Amino acid sequence: VYFSTILILCDIHHSTDFEVHRNWLAITHSLPVSKWYHESTSEWTLDYPPLFAWFEYGLSHVAQHFDKKMLVVQNLGYASPATVLFQRLSVIATDVVFIYAVRECCRSVREEKGSKDLLVRPYFILAALLLWNYGLLIVDRILPTLIQWIPVNFITFPFEQGRHLEGAFLFAVLLNLKHIYLYIAPAYGIFLLRSYCFTKDNTDGSVRWSSLSLVRLIALGSIVISVCALSFGPFIAMGQLPQVLSRLFPFKRGLCHAYWAPNIWALYNVVDKALSVLGLRLKLLANLPKASMTGGLVQEFQHSVLPSVSPSATLICTLVSILPAVLSIWRCPRGARGFLRCLVVCALCSFMFGWHVHEKAILMAILPLSVLAVESREDAGIFLMLATTGHYSLFPLLFTATEMPTKVLLILLFTLYSFTSLKKLFRGFLLNTLEVTYLLGLIAVEIICEVVYPLLPWKQTLPFVTLLAKSVYCSLGVSYSFIRLYLSILRPTDKPKEL
C-alpha cells in the first residue's frame, strides 16, 4: 500500500529540487573531486556535506544507464522522461531505509498488555503517522530530495537497546549526509557522553565523575572522527575545507528564507514592519530604508525599526535556548525517551531561532514527536498542534493550481487520521477549545489567501502578503507547541501519563 501511494504520486510534480539533484549528479560524475565545491554553472551549487556528494557520485554511475545527457553540467533544466524516472526510482529505493527505520521504531513502542484492535495499537498508529506523514509525502516523495530526511528515529532505536556505538555511527553518517542535523547534535553528544562514557551515577541520580571510562570515550570519538575523516578527508588534503564550509554555511542568504519559516523571526519581521508603518503614519519616524524582507527574495536585509539580526545573534539565541534541555538530560538522562524529548526540543529551538531556516526543517521535530505522541496523552496533544500547523506551513511548497487538490486531500487525510486514531488510543479529546479554535483558523487563513485575496486589487501590488499571513499565523501555533514542549522537559520529574 505504501509503495502504491508513492507510485501514484510520482508523475504529479517535480520542483527546483529535481534540477538541484540532476546538477549534483552531473557535477560529481563529470568533474574531478577538486572542482565539486567550486563549480557554479548552475545557481544550484553543491552545498551538502561531502558524504552526500559521494552518494550522488555513486548514484550517477547508475544514472548513466538511464540517460547520459542528464550528467552533462551544461544541460541546465534537463528533464527527459528517463531522467524523471531515474530520480523517482532513486527516491523509492532509498525509502527502504525509511521503512526499516519505521519498523524498528514501532518495535520499541511501549503499550499495555492484552488484546486490542490492531487499528488502535500504538505501534500501528505510529507506523501510519511516520509512513504517511504529510510533510514527507510532499517533500520527499513528490520532490526528489533522496535521503536527506531519513527520520531521526532510525538513530534513536539503538539507544533503546543500549547500542550506543551503533547509534553514534548512524548519526555521524546522517550528519555528514545533511548538515541540518547539527540542530540536534547537542542532544546526541550530551546523551552519549552522559549515558555511555560515564558508567555510574550517585545515589541522587547525578553523574559520578570518577566513573568516566576513557576506553568508551575513545571508542565513541574514534567512530565519529572516522566518519568525518572519510567524508571530509579528501577535501582537507586538497586544502579545500574553507571552500566546502563556505558552501555549507552561506550566511549571505539572509535571516529568513524567501518564504518565512514559521518561527520567532517571522514574528519579529512582522512586528518590525508594523512598527515602521505605524511610525510613518504617526509621523514619529522618517527616512526609513525601503523594506526588502517581504519581497519574496533570498537576500540579506536590514530591519527598519527593531535591531537587525546577525548570524551570530541567531547562534547565541539558539545555544541559549538549547542549554536547559541538554542540561536536563545531563542531570538525569531518563533513558531513550528522555533523550528523544530533548532531541525534539533541540530541533524546535534551532527551528525557532536559527539563521535562514527552511520551512521543511519543522519535520525534524514532528517525526520524533510522533513516537512520544503514541505513549503520552500530553505529547499527543502537542503533536496534533505542531503537526497540523507545521504541515500547513508547507503548503507554499506546492503552489500551482493543479497541485491544490492533492495537497489539500493529503493534509486532510493525515490530519483526520491523526486526530481520530489518537483520540481512540487515549479515549478522549486531546485539545482544549482554544487550541481547536486556532486550528480551525487555518481553514479561514487558507480561504482568505487563496479565494478572497486574489479578487482584491492589492494582489498585483502586494503579491507576497498571502505568504506572510500564512507564515505569521503558523508561527503562533509552532511557538505555542514549542513552549509546551519546553516546559515539559524542565519539570523536575518527567512522568507523562502513560497508556
Short mmCIF file of C-alpha atoms in Angstrom, two decimals:
data_model
loop_
_atom_site.label_atom_id
_atom_site.label_comp_id
_atom_site.label_asym_id
_atom_site.label_seq_id
_atom_site.Cartn_x
_atom_site.Cartn_y
_atom_site.Cartn_z
CA VAL A 1 0.00 0.00 0.00
CA TYR A 2 2.84 2.36 0.89
CA PHE A 3 4.66 1.97 -2.41
CA SER A 4 1.37 2.13 -4.31
CA THR A 5 0.77 5.55 -2.79
CA ILE A 6 4.26 6.70 -3.78
CA LEU A 7 3.89 5.43 -7.35
CA ILE A 8 0.56 7.22 -7.73
CA LEU A 9 2.26 10.48 -6.71
CA CYS A 10 5.29 10.02 -8.95
CA ASP A 11 4.04 11.89 -12.01
CA ILE A 12 2.25 14.70 -10.21
CA HIS A 13 5.03 17.19 -9.68
CA HIS A 14 8.71 17.95 -9.62
CA SER A 15 10.19 21.17 -8.31
CA THR A 16 13.50 23.00 -8.34
CA ASP A 17 14.85 20.18 -6.15
CA PHE A 18 14.68 17.99 -9.25
CA GLU A 19 17.17 20.21 -11.07
CA VAL A 20 19.26 20.54 -7.91
CA HIS A 21 19.95 16.82 -7.79
CA ARG A 22 20.31 16.46 -11.55
CA ASN A 23 23.02 19.13 -11.38
CA TRP A 24 24.73 17.44 -8.45
CA LEU A 25 24.71 14.11 -10.28
CA ALA A 26 26.34 15.88 -13.24
CA ILE A 27 28.95 17.66 -11.10
CA THR A 28 30.09 14.56 -9.22
CA HIS A 29 30.09 12.39 -12.36
CA SER A 30 31.68 14.76 -14.87
CA LEU A 31 34.16 16.79 -12.84
CA PRO A 32 37.20 15.86 -10.74
CA VAL A 33 36.71 15.91 -6.98
CA SER A 34 38.78 19.08 -6.68
CA LYS A 35 36.12 21.04 -8.63
CA TRP A 36 32.97 19.74 -6.95
CA TYR A 37 32.64 22.61 -4.50
CA HIS A 38 33.85 25.26 -6.97
CA GLU A 39 31.51 24.52 -9.89
CA SER A 40 28.92 27.30 -10.31
CA THR A 41 27.45 26.92 -13.81
CA SER A 42 24.05 26.40 -12.24
CA GLU A 43 22.64 28.51 -9.42
CA TRP A 44 22.03 25.19 -7.60
CA THR A 45 25.62 24.69 -6.50
CA LEU A 46 26.67 21.69 -4.40
CA ASP A 47 26.01 22.72 -0.80
CA TYR A 48 25.62 19.42 1.05
CA PRO A 49 28.37 17.67 3.05
CA PRO A 50 30.90 15.56 1.13
CA LEU A 51 29.38 12.23 2.13
CA PHE A 52 26.21 13.19 0.30
CA ALA A 53 28.33 14.25 -2.65
CA TRP A 54 29.89 10.77 -2.65
CA PHE A 55 26.40 9.33 -2.50
CA GLU A 56 25.46 11.38 -5.59
CA TYR A 57 28.65 10.16 -7.25
CA GLY A 58 27.58 6.56 -6.70
CA LEU A 59 24.08 7.26 -7.99
CA SER A 60 25.49 8.92 -11.11
CA HIS A 61 27.02 5.62 -12.22
CA VAL A 62 23.54 4.11 -12.19
CA ALA A 63 22.03 7.22 -13.80
CA GLN A 64 24.28 6.93 -16.86
CA HIS A 65 22.42 3.78 -17.85
CA PHE A 66 19.14 5.75 -17.98
CA ASP A 67 20.21 8.90 -19.83
CA LYS A 68 23.81 10.13 -20.10
CA LYS A 69 22.69 13.63 -21.06
CA MET A 70 21.46 14.29 -17.52
CA LEU A 71 25.08 14.03 -16.40
CA VAL A 72 26.25 16.98 -18.51
CA VAL A 73 26.77 20.01 -16.28
CA GLN A 74 25.76 22.46 -19.03
CA ASN A 75 22.38 20.76 -19.60
CA LEU A 76 20.55 23.07 -17.21
CA GLY A 77 16.90 22.21 -16.67
CA TYR A 78 17.24 18.87 -18.45
CA ALA A 79 14.25 16.67 -17.60
CA SER A 80 13.82 13.84 -20.07
CA PRO A 81 11.35 11.06 -19.20
CA ALA A 82 14.29 8.75 -18.42
CA THR A 83 15.78 11.37 -16.08
CA VAL A 84 12.49 11.81 -14.26
CA LEU A 85 12.11 8.04 -13.97
CA PHE A 86 15.58 7.64 -12.52
CA GLN A 87 15.06 10.34 -9.91
CA ARG A 88 11.75 8.81 -8.86
CA LEU A 89 13.20 5.32 -8.62
CA SER A 90 16.17 6.56 -6.60
CA VAL A 91 13.77 8.03 -4.04
CA ILE A 92 11.72 4.83 -3.86
CA ALA A 93 14.86 2.70 -3.49
CA THR A 94 16.18 4.77 -0.60
CA ASP A 95 12.77 4.58 1.05
CA VAL A 96 13.73 1.04 2.04
CA VAL A 97 15.93 2.65 4.71
CA PHE A 98 12.99 4.74 5.85
CA ILE A 99 10.68 1.71 6.11
CA TYR A 100 13.29 -0.20 8.10
CA ALA A 101 13.62 2.76 10.46
CA VAL A 102 9.86 2.87 10.98
CA ARG A 103 9.80 -0.86 11.67
CA GLU A 104 12.48 -0.57 14.34
CA CYS A 105 10.76 2.43 15.93
CA CYS A 106 7.45 0.63 16.15
CA ARG A 107 9.08 -2.36 17.83
CA SER A 108 10.29 -0.14 20.66
CA VAL A 109 6.90 1.41 21.44
CA ARG A 110 5.58 0.78 24.94
CA GLU A 111 1.97 -0.37 25.23
CA GLU A 112 -0.42 -2.12 27.58
CA LYS A 113 -0.60 -5.87 27.63
CA GLY A 114 -3.79 -7.51 26.47
CA SER A 115 -5.69 -7.81 23.22
CA LYS A 116 -6.63 -4.71 21.32
CA ASP A 117 -7.94 -3.90 17.90
CA LEU A 118 -4.92 -3.69 15.58
CA LEU A 119 -6.02 -0.29 14.29
CA VAL A 120 -5.72 1.29 17.74
CA ARG A 121 -2.48 -0.38 18.76
CA PRO A 122 0.23 2.25 19.41
CA TYR A 123 2.74 0.62 17.06
CA PHE A 124 0.22 0.57 14.18
CA ILE A 125 -0.71 4.23 14.72
CA LEU A 126 2.96 5.20 14.86
CA ALA A 127 3.69 3.34 11.63
CA ALA A 128 0.87 5.23 9.91
CA LEU A 129 1.97 8.59 11.32
CA LEU A 130 5.50 8.05 10.00
CA LEU A 131 4.92 6.26 6.70
CA TRP A 132 2.09 8.52 5.55
CA ASN A 133 3.37 11.70 7.12
CA TYR A 134 2.02 14.57 5.03
CA GLY A 135 5.27 16.52 5.15
CA LEU A 136 7.34 13.59 3.91
CA LEU A 137 4.88 12.87 1.12
CA ILE A 138 5.19 16.34 -0.40
CA VAL A 139 8.85 16.92 0.46
CA ASP A 140 10.43 13.51 -0.08
CA ARG A 141 8.19 11.56 -2.37
CA ILE A 142 6.90 14.21 -4.73
CA LEU A 143 10.08 16.30 -4.59
CA PRO A 144 13.14 14.14 -5.37
CA THR A 145 15.31 15.01 -2.36
CA LEU A 146 16.58 11.45 -1.95
CA ILE A 147 17.55 10.51 1.60
CA GLN A 148 18.06 13.88 3.28
CA TRP A 149 15.08 13.32 5.60
CA ILE A 150 15.94 9.87 6.96
CA PRO A 151 13.98 10.03 10.22
CA VAL A 152 15.98 10.66 13.36
CA ASN A 153 14.02 7.76 14.82
CA PHE A 154 16.40 5.48 12.89
CA ILE A 155 19.23 6.79 15.04
CA THR A 156 17.22 6.60 18.26
CA PHE A 157 16.21 2.97 18.44
CA PRO A 158 19.77 1.61 19.13
CA PHE A 159 19.77 3.66 22.37
CA GLU A 160 16.61 1.82 23.43
CA GLN A 161 18.64 -1.39 23.33
CA GLY A 162 21.86 0.05 24.78
CA ARG A 163 23.66 0.03 21.40
CA HIS A 164 25.22 3.45 21.85
CA LEU A 165 28.14 3.00 19.47
CA GLU A 166 25.83 1.92 16.69
CA GLY A 167 23.66 4.96 17.32
CA ALA A 168 26.72 7.24 17.30
CA PHE A 169 27.88 5.78 13.99
CA LEU A 170 24.48 6.18 12.35
CA PHE A 171 24.14 9.76 13.50
CA ALA A 172 27.66 10.63 12.31
CA VAL A 173 26.75 9.25 8.89
CA LEU A 174 23.48 11.18 8.89
CA LEU A 175 25.22 14.41 9.89
CA ASN A 176 27.70 14.01 7.04
CA LEU A 177 24.85 13.45 4.61
CA LYS A 178 22.89 16.53 5.66
CA HIS A 179 24.36 19.17 7.94
CA ILE A 180 20.95 20.41 9.06
CA TYR A 181 21.21 17.69 11.71
CA LEU A 182 23.66 19.93 13.53
CA TYR A 183 20.41 21.21 15.05
CA ILE A 184 20.13 18.08 17.15
CA ALA A 185 23.83 17.25 17.55
CA PRO A 186 23.93 18.71 21.11
CA ALA A 187 21.26 16.24 22.22
CA TYR A 188 23.22 13.31 20.79
CA GLY A 189 26.58 14.47 22.10
CA ILE A 190 25.44 15.13 25.67
CA PHE A 191 23.33 11.98 25.88
CA LEU A 192 26.13 9.73 24.62
CA LEU A 193 28.70 11.32 26.90
CA ARG A 194 26.43 11.07 29.93
CA SER A 195 24.87 7.65 29.34
CA TYR A 196 27.74 5.78 27.71
CA CYS A 197 31.03 7.36 28.76
CA PHE A 198 30.01 7.79 32.43
CA THR A 199 29.18 4.33 33.73
CA LYS A 200 27.78 5.08 37.21
CA ASP A 201 25.52 7.58 38.95
CA ASN A 202 25.42 8.83 42.51
CA THR A 203 22.51 7.79 44.71
CA ASP A 204 20.71 11.07 43.92
CA GLY A 205 20.95 10.40 40.18
CA SER A 206 23.73 12.90 39.48
CA VAL A 207 26.78 11.90 37.49
CA ARG A 208 29.69 10.24 39.28
CA TRP A 209 32.67 11.98 37.72
CA SER A 210 35.08 9.23 38.73
CA SER A 211 33.16 6.74 36.59
CA LEU A 212 34.31 8.27 33.30
CA SER A 213 35.52 5.47 31.02
CA LEU A 214 38.38 6.66 28.82
CA VAL A 215 38.07 3.49 26.74
CA ARG A 216 34.45 4.25 25.93
CA LEU A 217 35.22 7.92 25.28
CA ILE A 218 38.00 6.99 22.86
CA ALA A 219 35.80 4.40 21.14
CA LEU A 220 33.00 6.93 20.74
CA GLY A 221 35.32 9.65 19.48
CA SER A 222 37.06 7.29 17.08
CA ILE A 223 33.79 6.35 15.41
CA VAL A 224 32.69 9.95 14.91
CA ILE A 225 36.13 11.14 13.76
CA SER A 226 36.47 8.22 11.34
CA VAL A 227 33.17 9.00 9.61
CA CYS A 228 34.04 12.70 9.36
CA ALA A 229 37.53 11.87 8.07
CA LEU A 230 36.08 9.62 5.39
CA SER A 231 33.70 12.38 4.34
CA PHE A 232 35.90 15.49 4.55
CA GLY A 233 39.36 13.89 4.33
CA PRO A 234 39.95 14.29 0.58
CA PHE A 235 38.95 17.95 0.69
CA ILE A 236 41.13 18.65 3.72
CA ALA A 237 44.07 17.03 1.88
CA MET A 238 43.42 19.31 -1.11
CA GLY A 239 43.24 22.39 1.13
CA GLN A 240 39.58 22.97 0.21
CA LEU A 241 37.96 22.78 3.63
CA PRO A 242 37.27 26.57 3.77
CA GLN A 243 35.58 26.38 0.36
CA VAL A 244 33.44 23.42 1.40
CA LEU A 245 32.39 25.17 4.61
CA SER A 246 31.51 28.35 2.69
CA ARG A 247 29.07 26.28 0.62
CA LEU A 248 27.61 24.51 3.65
CA PHE A 249 27.06 27.73 5.61
CA PRO A 250 26.13 30.54 3.16
CA PHE A 251 25.35 33.28 5.67
CA LYS A 252 24.77 35.88 2.94
CA ARG A 253 21.41 34.31 2.13
CA GLY A 254 19.75 36.35 4.86
CA LEU A 255 17.92 35.79 8.13
CA CYS A 256 14.83 34.23 6.56
CA HIS A 257 14.06 32.11 3.55
CA ALA A 258 12.09 33.65 0.65
CA TYR A 259 9.02 32.16 2.33
CA TRP A 260 9.49 32.76 6.03
CA ALA A 261 9.64 29.63 8.13
CA PRO A 262 7.01 29.91 10.90
CA ASN A 263 9.40 30.79 13.71
CA ILE A 264 10.28 33.66 16.04
CA TRP A 265 11.93 35.65 13.25
CA ALA A 266 8.73 35.66 11.21
CA LEU A 267 7.01 37.30 14.17
CA TYR A 268 9.99 39.63 14.65
CA ASN A 269 9.84 40.69 10.99
CA VAL A 270 6.13 41.42 11.03
CA VAL A 271 6.42 43.41 14.26
CA ASP A 272 9.21 45.47 12.68
CA LYS A 273 7.07 46.04 9.59
CA ALA A 274 4.05 47.03 11.69
CA LEU A 275 6.12 49.45 13.78
CA SER A 276 7.58 51.08 10.68
CA VAL A 277 4.16 51.57 9.09
CA LEU A 278 2.70 52.88 12.33
CA GLY A 279 5.67 55.18 12.90
CA LEU A 280 5.33 56.69 9.44
CA ARG A 281 1.58 57.14 9.79
CA LEU A 282 2.00 58.92 13.12
CA LYS A 283 4.97 60.87 11.74
CA LEU A 284 7.19 59.52 14.51
CA LEU A 285 9.68 58.10 12.03
CA ALA A 286 11.15 59.45 8.83
CA ASN A 287 13.57 58.43 6.09
CA LEU A 288 13.28 54.73 6.79
CA PRO A 289 15.03 52.38 4.35
CA LYS A 290 12.73 50.64 1.93
CA ALA A 291 11.78 47.23 3.32
CA SER A 292 13.01 44.21 1.37
CA MET A 293 12.10 41.40 3.74
CA THR A 294 8.66 40.94 2.14
CA GLY A 295 9.89 40.95 -1.43
CA GLY A 296 9.94 37.18 -1.82
CA LEU A 297 13.69 37.07 -2.44
CA VAL A 298 16.53 35.21 -0.74
CA GLN A 299 18.80 38.04 0.36
CA GLU A 300 20.20 39.97 3.29
CA PHE A 301 18.07 42.80 4.62
CA GLN A 302 18.01 45.36 7.40
CA HIS A 303 15.12 45.86 9.78
CA SER A 304 13.59 49.31 9.79
CA VAL A 305 12.81 49.86 13.49
CA LEU A 306 13.94 46.85 15.51
CA PRO A 307 17.64 45.94 15.68
CA SER A 308 18.77 43.91 12.67
CA VAL A 309 19.63 40.30 13.44
CA SER A 310 23.08 38.89 12.63
CA PRO A 311 24.09 35.22 12.20
CA SER A 312 25.99 35.38 15.49
CA ALA A 313 22.87 36.66 17.28
CA THR A 314 20.82 33.72 15.99
CA LEU A 315 23.58 31.33 17.06
CA ILE A 316 23.61 32.75 20.58
CA CYS A 317 19.81 32.60 20.83
CA THR A 318 19.82 29.00 19.62
CA LEU A 319 22.55 27.87 22.02
CA VAL A 320 20.96 29.63 24.99
CA SER A 321 17.57 28.06 24.25
CA ILE A 322 19.09 24.58 23.85
CA LEU A 323 21.17 24.77 27.03
CA PRO A 324 18.40 23.98 29.58
CA ALA A 325 17.28 20.98 27.50
CA VAL A 326 20.71 19.38 27.28
CA LEU A 327 21.41 20.17 30.93
CA SER A 328 18.24 18.30 31.86
CA ILE A 329 19.45 15.05 30.25
CA TRP A 330 22.92 15.62 31.70
CA ARG A 331 21.50 15.78 35.22
CA CYS A 332 19.05 12.94 34.62
CA PRO A 333 19.20 11.15 31.24
CA ARG A 334 15.82 9.41 31.77
CA GLY A 335 16.64 6.79 29.15
CA ALA A 336 15.85 6.79 25.45
CA ARG A 337 12.54 8.61 25.95
CA GLY A 338 14.19 11.45 27.87
CA PHE A 339 16.75 11.72 25.10
CA LEU A 340 14.03 11.74 22.45
CA ARG A 341 12.18 14.55 24.22
CA CYS A 342 15.42 16.55 24.42
CA LEU A 343 16.04 15.88 20.73
CA VAL A 344 12.62 17.29 19.78
CA VAL A 345 13.22 20.38 21.91
CA CYS A 346 16.66 20.94 20.35
CA ALA A 347 15.19 20.61 16.86
CA LEU A 348 12.49 23.15 17.71
CA CYS A 349 14.97 25.54 19.37
CA SER A 350 17.06 25.56 16.20
CA PHE A 351 13.95 25.95 14.06
CA MET A 352 12.68 28.84 16.17
CA PHE A 353 15.93 30.80 16.44
CA GLY A 354 18.19 29.57 13.62
CA TRP A 355 19.59 31.55 10.68
CA HIS A 356 17.89 31.15 7.28
CA VAL A 357 15.73 28.26 8.44
CA HIS A 358 13.79 26.41 5.76
CA GLU A 359 10.16 25.60 6.50
CA LYS A 360 10.85 21.89 5.82
CA ALA A 361 13.02 21.76 8.95
CA ILE A 362 9.85 21.51 11.07
CA LEU A 363 9.76 17.83 10.11
CA MET A 364 12.82 17.25 12.29
CA ALA A 365 10.59 17.89 15.30
CA ILE A 366 7.34 16.38 14.03
CA LEU A 367 8.80 12.97 13.17
CA PRO A 368 10.40 12.08 16.52
CA LEU A 369 7.48 13.67 18.36
CA SER A 370 5.28 11.03 16.68
CA VAL A 371 6.95 8.39 18.87
CA LEU A 372 6.16 10.29 22.07
CA ALA A 373 2.62 11.02 20.85
CA VAL A 374 1.55 7.37 20.93
CA GLU A 375 2.77 6.92 24.53
CA SER A 376 1.65 10.08 26.31
CA ARG A 377 -1.65 11.95 26.27
CA GLU A 378 0.05 15.31 26.77
CA ASP A 379 2.55 14.68 23.98
CA ALA A 380 -0.30 13.54 21.72
CA GLY A 381 -1.99 16.91 22.17
CA ILE A 382 1.23 18.80 21.43
CA PHE A 383 1.80 16.60 18.39
CA LEU A 384 -1.63 17.40 16.96
CA MET A 385 -0.97 21.12 17.34
CA LEU A 386 2.57 21.04 15.94
CA ALA A 387 1.93 18.57 13.12
CA THR A 388 -1.22 20.30 11.87
CA THR A 389 0.33 23.76 11.98
CA GLY A 390 3.74 22.65 10.70
CA HIS A 391 2.27 20.65 7.84
CA TYR A 392 0.03 23.51 6.78
CA SER A 393 3.07 25.81 6.73
CA LEU A 394 4.46 23.59 3.93
CA PHE A 395 1.55 24.45 1.61
CA PRO A 396 3.54 27.08 -0.35
CA LEU A 397 5.96 24.37 -1.49
CA LEU A 398 3.22 23.20 -3.86
CA PHE A 399 1.99 26.47 -5.28
CA THR A 400 0.28 25.75 -8.62
CA ALA A 401 -3.48 25.47 -9.05
CA THR A 402 -3.24 21.88 -10.29
CA GLU A 403 -1.47 20.84 -7.07
CA MET A 404 -4.07 22.38 -4.77
CA PRO A 405 -6.47 19.36 -4.69
CA THR A 406 -3.58 16.96 -4.00
CA LYS A 407 -2.08 18.86 -1.08
CA VAL A 408 -5.48 19.60 0.46
CA LEU A 409 -6.57 15.97 0.21
CA LEU A 410 -3.29 14.67 1.66
CA ILE A 411 -3.26 17.01 4.65
CA LEU A 412 -6.95 16.36 5.37
CA LEU A 413 -6.44 12.59 5.32
CA PHE A 414 -3.37 12.72 7.55
CA THR A 415 -4.88 15.21 9.98
CA LEU A 416 -8.19 13.35 10.28
CA TYR A 417 -6.36 10.09 10.88
CA SER A 418 -4.09 11.68 13.49
CA PHE A 419 -7.00 13.14 15.43
CA THR A 420 -9.25 10.07 15.29
CA SER A 421 -6.56 7.45 15.98
CA LEU A 422 -5.02 9.31 18.93
CA LYS A 423 -8.46 10.11 20.32
CA LYS A 424 -9.33 6.40 20.30
CA LEU A 425 -5.95 5.47 21.75
CA PHE A 426 -6.30 7.82 24.74
CA ARG A 427 -10.09 7.56 24.94
CA GLY A 428 -10.94 11.22 24.85
CA PHE A 429 -10.33 14.68 23.39
CA LEU A 430 -6.74 15.85 23.42
CA LEU A 431 -7.12 19.56 22.68
CA ASN A 432 -8.93 22.33 24.53
CA THR A 433 -11.36 24.81 22.99
CA LEU A 434 -8.75 27.48 22.35
CA GLU A 435 -6.45 25.04 20.57
CA VAL A 436 -9.27 23.73 18.38
CA THR A 437 -10.30 27.30 17.55
CA TYR A 438 -6.76 28.13 16.47
CA LEU A 439 -6.55 25.07 14.21
CA LEU A 440 -9.90 25.90 12.61
CA GLY A 441 -8.41 29.31 11.92
CA LEU A 442 -6.01 27.62 9.49
CA ILE A 443 -9.01 26.91 7.25
CA ALA A 444 -10.03 30.58 7.40
CA VAL A 445 -6.49 31.67 6.54
CA GLU A 446 -6.39 29.37 3.52
CA ILE A 447 -9.77 30.57 2.22
CA ILE A 448 -8.79 34.22 2.62
CA CYS A 449 -5.38 33.73 0.98
CA GLU A 450 -6.45 31.51 -1.91
CA VAL A 451 -10.02 32.62 -2.61
CA VAL A 452 -10.63 36.11 -1.28
CA TYR A 453 -7.28 37.88 -1.65
CA PRO A 454 -6.80 37.09 -5.39
CA LEU A 455 -10.02 39.03 -6.02
CA LEU A 456 -8.72 42.16 -4.29
CA PRO A 457 -6.83 44.97 -6.09
CA TRP A 458 -3.83 44.56 -3.74
CA LYS A 459 -2.98 41.21 -5.33
CA GLN A 460 -0.87 42.90 -8.02
CA THR A 461 0.98 45.36 -5.80
CA LEU A 462 1.40 43.12 -2.73
CA PRO A 463 1.68 39.56 -4.10
CA PHE A 464 3.53 38.13 -1.10
CA VAL A 465 1.01 39.14 1.57
CA THR A 466 -0.59 35.70 1.50
CA LEU A 467 2.76 34.02 2.23
CA LEU A 468 3.35 36.48 5.05
CA ALA A 469 -0.09 35.78 6.53
CA LYS A 470 0.40 32.01 6.45
CA SER A 471 3.87 32.24 7.94
CA VAL A 472 2.85 34.55 10.78
CA TYR A 473 -0.29 32.61 11.67
CA CYS A 474 1.60 29.31 11.67
CA SER A 475 4.33 30.91 13.78
CA LEU A 476 1.82 31.36 16.59
CA GLY A 477 0.92 27.67 16.61
CA VAL A 478 4.51 26.47 16.35
CA SER A 479 5.57 28.86 19.13
CA TYR A 480 2.78 27.59 21.36
CA SER A 481 3.81 23.97 20.79
CA PHE A 482 7.44 24.89 21.40
CA ILE A 483 6.62 26.48 24.76
CA ARG A 484 4.57 23.47 25.89
CA LEU A 485 7.33 21.04 24.97
CA TYR A 486 9.97 23.22 26.58
CA LEU A 487 8.05 23.35 29.85
CA SER A 488 7.65 19.56 29.81
CA ILE A 489 11.40 18.98 29.72
CA LEU A 490 12.07 21.47 32.52
CA ARG A 491 9.85 19.67 35.03
CA PRO A 492 11.76 18.16 37.98
CA THR A 493 10.21 14.76 37.30
CA ASP A 494 9.03 13.91 33.83
CA LYS A 495 6.27 11.37 34.27
CA PRO A 496 3.88 11.64 31.36
CA LYS A 497 0.56 9.88 31.56
CA GLU A 498 1.28 6.52 30.06
CA LEU A 499 -1.10 4.09 28.41
#
